[in-house]
Amino acid sequence: MQYIVKDDFNGISAAAYDIYADFIKKNSGAILGLATGSTPIGLYKLLIDGYKNKELDFSQISSFNLDEYVGLDPKNENSYNSFMWKHLFDHINIRPENVHIPSGQGENLKNNCREYDRLIASSGGIDLMLLGIGENGHIAFNEPAKSLKANTHVVNLCPDTIEVNSRFFDNSDDVPKQAITMGLSQILKSKRIVLLASGRKKAKAIARLIKEEEISCSFPVSFLRVHTKTTIILDKEAASLL
Ligand code: F6R
């Protein structure tokens, strides 16, 4: 794990863009793992600019998103599906058939999970995985717990995650209580990982990640310590307790 510190949100977005632009130019058929949330929005804007400037071509790129709420229609404005189309896919030339987002709908969510893992495996695995970090140390929706599941699974969201994510909904009762998330196995098998963190609210989790050595299910991001090619990009506020 290496980390770099930039001045602010624009700085981390630009640093992440440099990695992505270089990677996509060298690997035109790359498989990207993608995150939702506030943190990647700056990077996504720059990727859209890169496409519009003809610097980047997404026609052969495939993507797998980390997670999706259970029970929300993909067209619901708060679904991660809608988020991704609004903030990235609608503005670049990625082929819709190459976009993959777990489905939190249907009778048999376990089947959806197995199917998602099968698709990731048959694509050859994720080349470049983008992660954010929860204030509680979650990555994707692998929430702190006594034990964690390796593969894509249904998870009960922690009350604090529901509270943090309620900012996107009319009120916290509207936030789904469950999500489908990639497990640590899919994340750690990624050939390269970039984790972005911005703002003082992330500082405690970042300090724990970088200063401590323990790997623990109660702090899921700590599993990144076993990954050999992870870059953490922080702004000064997220790095303020280092
Ligand atoms: C989103 C995801 C989450 C977020 C994390 C940080 O797909 O997997 O783990 O990355 O909750 O969210 P933001 O960026 O909104 O602070």
GROMACS .gro file of C-alpha atoms and ligand atoms in nm:
model
  258
    1MET     CA    1   0.000   0.000   0.000
    2GLN     CA    2   0.141   0.336  -0.093
    3TYR     CA    3  -0.031   0.666  -0.033
    4ILE     CA    4  -0.007   1.010  -0.181
    5VAL     CA    5  -0.150   1.335  -0.045
    6LYS     CA    6  -0.290   1.612  -0.265
    7ASP     CA    7  -0.419   1.954  -0.158
    8ASP     CA    8  -0.790   1.902  -0.209
    9PHE     CA    9  -1.069   1.717  -0.386
   10ASN     CA   10  -0.965   1.851  -0.728
   11GLY     CA   11  -0.612   1.737  -0.658
   12ILE     CA   12  -0.710   1.378  -0.579
   13SER     CA   13  -0.943   1.367  -0.880
   14ALA     CA   14  -0.661   1.485  -1.109
   15ALA     CA   15  -0.412   1.237  -0.960
   16ALA     CA   16  -0.661   0.953  -1.006
   17TYR     CA   17  -0.729   1.071  -1.362
   18ASP     CA   18  -0.358   1.048  -1.447
   19ILE     CA   19  -0.357   0.682  -1.337
   20TYR     CA   20  -0.680   0.604  -1.525
   21ALA     CA   21  -0.586   0.787  -1.845
   22ASP     CA   22  -0.250   0.613  -1.859
   23PHE     CA   23  -0.406   0.274  -1.783
   24ILE     CA   24  -0.688   0.306  -2.037
   25LYS     CA   25  -0.449   0.424  -2.312
   26LYS     CA   26  -0.222   0.124  -2.249
   27ASN     CA   27  -0.507  -0.127  -2.198
   28SER     CA   28  -0.787  -0.047  -2.443
   29GLY     CA   29  -0.986  -0.354  -2.333
   30ALA     CA   30  -0.940  -0.299  -1.958
   31ILE     CA   31  -1.192  -0.428  -1.704
   32LEU     CA   32  -1.263  -0.149  -1.456
   33GLY     CA   33  -1.414  -0.188  -1.110
   34LEU     CA   34  -1.616   0.124  -1.030
   35ALA     CA   35  -1.757   0.288  -0.717
   36THR     CA   36  -2.042   0.527  -0.651
   37GLY     CA   37  -2.068   0.796  -0.381
   38SER     CA   38  -1.939   1.152  -0.361
   39THR     CA   39  -1.570   1.076  -0.385
   40PRO     CA   40  -1.536   0.944  -0.743
   41ILE     CA   41  -1.748   1.219  -0.901
   42GLY     CA   42  -1.447   1.444  -0.971
   43LEU     CA   43  -1.262   1.159  -1.143
   44TYR     CA   44  -1.572   1.071  -1.346
   45LYS     CA   45  -1.599   1.434  -1.466
   46LEU     CA   46  -1.237   1.422  -1.581
   47LEU     CA   47  -1.291   1.088  -1.757
   48ILE     CA   48  -1.585   1.245  -1.943
   49ASP     CA   49  -1.362   1.541  -2.042
   50GLY     CA   50  -1.093   1.295  -2.153
   51TYR     CA   51  -1.345   1.123  -2.379
   52LYS     CA   52  -1.476   1.452  -2.517
   53ASN     CA   53  -1.120   1.571  -2.590
   54LYS     CA   54  -1.065   1.245  -2.777
   55GLU     CA   55  -0.789   1.151  -2.532
   56LEU     CA   56  -0.978   0.843  -2.411
   57ASP     CA   57  -1.174   0.571  -2.587
   58PHE     CA   58  -1.407   0.348  -2.384
   59SER     CA   59  -1.542   0.143  -2.674
   60GLN     CA   60  -1.359  -0.173  -2.565
   61ILE     CA   61  -1.369  -0.104  -2.189
   62SER     CA   62  -1.586  -0.314  -1.956
   63SER     CA   63  -1.694  -0.220  -1.607
   64PHE     CA   64  -1.816  -0.391  -1.293
   65ASN     CA   65  -1.965  -0.180  -1.018
   66LEU     CA   66  -1.903  -0.264  -0.656
   67ASP     CA   67  -2.255  -0.258  -0.524
   68GLU     CA   68  -2.624  -0.177  -0.554
   69TYR     CA   69  -2.911  -0.129  -0.312
   70VAL     CA   70  -3.159  -0.415  -0.273
   71GLY     CA   71  -3.514  -0.342  -0.384
   72LEU     CA   72  -3.457  -0.019  -0.576
   73ASP     CA   73  -3.562  -0.018  -0.939
   74PRO     CA   74  -3.251   0.050  -1.155
   75LYS     CA   75  -3.438   0.355  -1.289
   76ASN     CA   76  -3.491   0.496  -0.936
   77GLU     CA   77  -3.281   0.812  -0.913
   78ASN     CA   78  -3.114   0.683  -0.596
   79SER     CA   79  -3.010   0.349  -0.743
   80TYR     CA   80  -2.641   0.308  -0.811
   81ASN     CA   81  -2.740   0.212  -1.163
   82SER     CA   82  -2.890   0.559  -1.218
   83PHE     CA   83  -2.592   0.719  -1.048
   84MET     CA   84  -2.345   0.557  -1.285
   85TRP     CA   85  -2.535   0.648  -1.601
   86LYS     CA   86  -2.586   1.004  -1.481
   87HIS     CA   87  -2.228   1.065  -1.368
   88LEU     CA   88  -2.034   0.864  -1.625
   89PHE     CA   89  -2.177   0.613  -1.870
   90ASP     CA   90  -2.425   0.846  -2.046
   91HIS     CA   91  -2.136   1.074  -2.142
   92ILE     CA   92  -1.872   0.831  -2.273
   93ASN     CA   93  -1.869   0.568  -2.547
   94ILE     CA   94  -1.876   0.260  -2.324
   95ARG     CA   95  -2.104  -0.007  -2.472
   96PRO     CA   96  -2.412  -0.072  -2.256
   97GLU     CA   97  -2.352  -0.447  -2.285
   98ASN     CA   98  -2.008  -0.397  -2.128
   99VAL     CA   99  -2.151  -0.225  -1.820
  100HIS     CA  100  -2.220  -0.450  -1.522
  101ILE     CA  101  -2.393  -0.347  -1.201
  102PRO     CA  102  -2.518  -0.604  -0.950
  103SER     CA  103  -2.895  -0.646  -0.956
  104GLY     CA  104  -3.070  -0.595  -0.624
  105GLN     CA  105  -3.401  -0.699  -0.773
  106GLY     CA  106  -3.582  -1.028  -0.821
  107GLU     CA  107  -3.681  -1.333  -0.624
  108ASN     CA  108  -3.344  -1.496  -0.595
  109LEU     CA  109  -3.076  -1.251  -0.491
  110LYS     CA  110  -2.831  -1.534  -0.421
  111ASN     CA  111  -2.851  -1.628  -0.788
  112ASN     CA  112  -2.786  -1.266  -0.885
  113CYS     CA  113  -2.472  -1.278  -0.668
  114ARG     CA  114  -2.344  -1.605  -0.818
  115GLU     CA  115  -2.415  -1.477  -1.169
  116TYR     CA  116  -2.222  -1.156  -1.098
  117ASP     CA  117  -1.920  -1.351  -0.972
  118ARG     CA  118  -1.938  -1.578  -1.275
  119LEU     CA  119  -1.937  -1.275  -1.507
  120ILE     CA  120  -1.641  -1.118  -1.329
  121ALA     CA  121  -1.447  -1.447  -1.345
  122SER     CA  122  -1.531  -1.510  -1.711
  123SER     CA  123  -1.419  -1.159  -1.804
  124GLY     CA  124  -1.076  -1.247  -1.662
  125GLY     CA  125  -1.110  -1.045  -1.340
  126ILE     CA  126  -1.083  -0.676  -1.264
  127ASP     CA  127  -0.774  -0.492  -1.386
  128LEU     CA  128  -0.818  -0.161  -1.208
  129MET     CA  129  -1.050  -0.126  -0.909
  130LEU     CA  130  -1.168   0.208  -0.778
  131LEU     CA  131  -1.265   0.224  -0.411
  132GLY     CA  132  -1.397   0.482  -0.170
  133ILE     CA  133  -1.390   0.425   0.205
  134GLY     CA  134  -1.672   0.447   0.457
  135GLU     CA  135  -1.619   0.643   0.778
  136ASN     CA  136  -1.655   0.304   0.952
  137GLY     CA  137  -1.388   0.143   0.731
  138HIS     CA  138  -1.621  -0.029   0.488
  139ILE     CA  139  -1.513  -0.088   0.131
  140ALA     CA  140  -1.789  -0.147  -0.119
  141PHE     CA  141  -2.061  -0.249   0.130
  142ASN     CA  142  -1.842  -0.490   0.324
  143GLU     CA  143  -1.948  -0.351   0.659
  144PRO     CA  144  -1.758  -0.408   0.985
  145ALA     CA  145  -1.868  -0.748   1.122
  146LYS     CA  146  -1.748  -1.053   1.317
  147SER     CA  147  -1.682  -1.227   0.986
  148LEU     CA  148  -1.696  -1.123   0.622
  149LYS     CA  149  -1.814  -1.304   0.311
  150ALA     CA  150  -1.561  -1.360   0.036
  151ASN     CA  151  -1.783  -1.338  -0.271
  152THR     CA  152  -2.065  -1.114  -0.390
  153HIS     CA  153  -2.342  -1.126  -0.130
  154VAL     CA  154  -2.641  -0.954   0.024
  155VAL     CA  155  -2.552  -0.743   0.324
  156ASN     CA  156  -2.750  -0.561   0.593
  157LEU     CA  157  -2.633  -0.202   0.595
  158CYS     CA  158  -2.507  -0.064   0.928
  159PRO     CA  159  -2.724   0.205   1.089
  160ASP     CA  160  -2.438   0.455   1.053
  161THR     CA  161  -2.403   0.381   0.679
  162ILE     CA  162  -2.779   0.429   0.637
  163GLU     CA  163  -2.748   0.759   0.822
  164VAL     CA  164  -2.449   0.877   0.613
  165ASN     CA  165  -2.620   0.777   0.285
  166SER     CA  166  -2.952   0.936   0.382
  167ARG     CA  167  -2.812   1.264   0.246
  168PHE     CA  168  -2.910   1.139  -0.102
  169PHE     CA  169  -3.267   1.048   0.003
  170ASP     CA  170  -3.565   1.252   0.129
  171ASN     CA  171  -3.519   1.093   0.474
  172SER     CA  172  -3.331   0.806   0.635
  173ASP     CA  173  -3.640   0.578   0.631
  174ASP     CA  174  -3.620   0.576   0.250
  175VAL     CA  175  -3.265   0.436   0.245
  176PRO     CA  176  -3.273   0.064   0.160
  177LYS     CA  177  -3.160  -0.150   0.452
  178GLN     CA  178  -2.979  -0.403   0.235
  179ALA     CA  179  -2.739  -0.400  -0.056
  180ILE     CA  180  -2.563  -0.643  -0.287
  181THR     CA  181  -2.190  -0.599  -0.271
  182MET     CA  182  -1.880  -0.754  -0.416
  183GLY     CA  183  -1.691  -0.939  -0.146
  184LEU     CA  184  -1.331  -0.898  -0.039
  185SER     CA  185  -1.230  -1.178  -0.274
  186GLN     CA  186  -1.332  -0.995  -0.592
  187ILE     CA  187  -1.175  -0.674  -0.462
  188LEU     CA  188  -0.844  -0.829  -0.355
  189LYS     CA  189  -0.812  -1.027  -0.678
  190SER     CA  190  -0.807  -0.697  -0.873
  191LYS     CA  191  -0.471  -0.648  -1.036
  192ARG     CA  192  -0.449  -0.289  -0.923
  193ILE     CA  193  -0.653  -0.087  -0.670
  194VAL     CA  194  -0.691   0.289  -0.633
  195LEU     CA  195  -0.863   0.409  -0.314
  196LEU     CA  196  -0.972   0.774  -0.294
  197ALA     CA  197  -1.054   0.959   0.027
  198SER     CA  198  -1.150   1.321   0.072
  199GLY     CA  199  -1.247   1.528   0.373
  200ARG     CA  200  -1.197   1.535   0.748
  201LYS     CA  201  -1.473   1.278   0.805
  202LYS     CA  202  -1.247   1.014   0.654
  203ALA     CA  203  -0.937   1.111   0.854
  204LYS     CA  204  -0.989   0.864   1.143
  205ALA     CA  205  -1.041   0.566   0.916
  206ILE     CA  206  -0.745   0.667   0.700
  207ALA     CA  207  -0.515   0.709   1.001
  208ARG     CA  208  -0.620   0.364   1.128
  209LEU     CA  209  -0.562   0.212   0.784
  210ILE     CA  210  -0.218   0.359   0.737
  211LYS     CA  211  -0.080   0.361   1.093
  212GLU     CA  212  -0.200   0.024   1.225
  213GLU     CA  213  -0.098  -0.323   1.111
  214GLU     CA  214  -0.385  -0.545   1.220
  215ILE     CA  215  -0.614  -0.704   0.962
  216SER     CA  216  -0.963  -0.733   1.100
  217CYS     CA  217  -1.322  -0.797   0.986
  218SER     CA  218  -1.423  -0.515   1.219
  219PHE     CA  219  -1.229  -0.281   0.989
  220PRO     CA  220  -1.278  -0.425   0.639
  221VAL     CA  221  -1.050  -0.181   0.454
  222SER     CA  222  -0.759  -0.328   0.657
  223PHE     CA  223  -0.764  -0.626   0.416
  224LEU     CA  224  -0.605  -0.399   0.156
  225ARG     CA  225  -0.284  -0.446   0.354
  226VAL     CA  226  -0.242  -0.785   0.185
  227HIS     CA  227  -0.282  -0.641  -0.165
  228THR     CA  228   0.045  -0.569  -0.342
  229LYS     CA  229  -0.063  -0.293  -0.580
  230THR     CA  230  -0.286  -0.050  -0.395
  231THR     CA  231  -0.251   0.327  -0.425
  232ILE     CA  232  -0.435   0.547  -0.175
  233ILE     CA  233  -0.494   0.905  -0.286
  234LEU     CA  234  -0.586   1.146  -0.006
  235ASP     CA  235  -0.657   1.512   0.023
  236LYS     CA  236  -0.502   1.707   0.311
  237GLU     CA  237  -0.815   1.682   0.525
  238ALA     CA  238  -0.838   1.303   0.489
  239ALA     CA  239  -0.466   1.286   0.569
  240SER     CA  240  -0.491   1.526   0.863
  241LEU     CA  241  -0.444   1.260   1.135
  242LEU     CA  242  -0.140   1.095   0.976
  243F6R     C1  243  -1.994   0.294  -0.319
  243F6R     C2  244  -1.922   0.220  -0.215
  243F6R     C3  245  -1.896   0.277  -0.081
  243F6R     C4  246  -1.840   0.420  -0.088
  243F6R     C5  247  -1.813   0.473   0.053
  243F6R     C6  248  -1.769   0.618   0.050
  243F6R     O1  249  -2.006   0.219  -0.438
  243F6R     O2  250  -1.889   0.109  -0.240
  243F6R     O3  251  -1.805   0.195  -0.013
  243F6R     O4  252  -1.722   0.420  -0.162
  243F6R     O5  253  -1.930   0.464   0.130
  243F6R     O6  254  -1.871   0.699  -0.001
  243F6R     P1  255  -1.848   0.852  -0.033
  243F6R     O7  256  -1.758   0.860  -0.152
  243F6R     O8  257  -1.986   0.905  -0.067
  243F6R     O9  258  -1.790   0.914   0.088
   0.00000   0.00000   0.00000
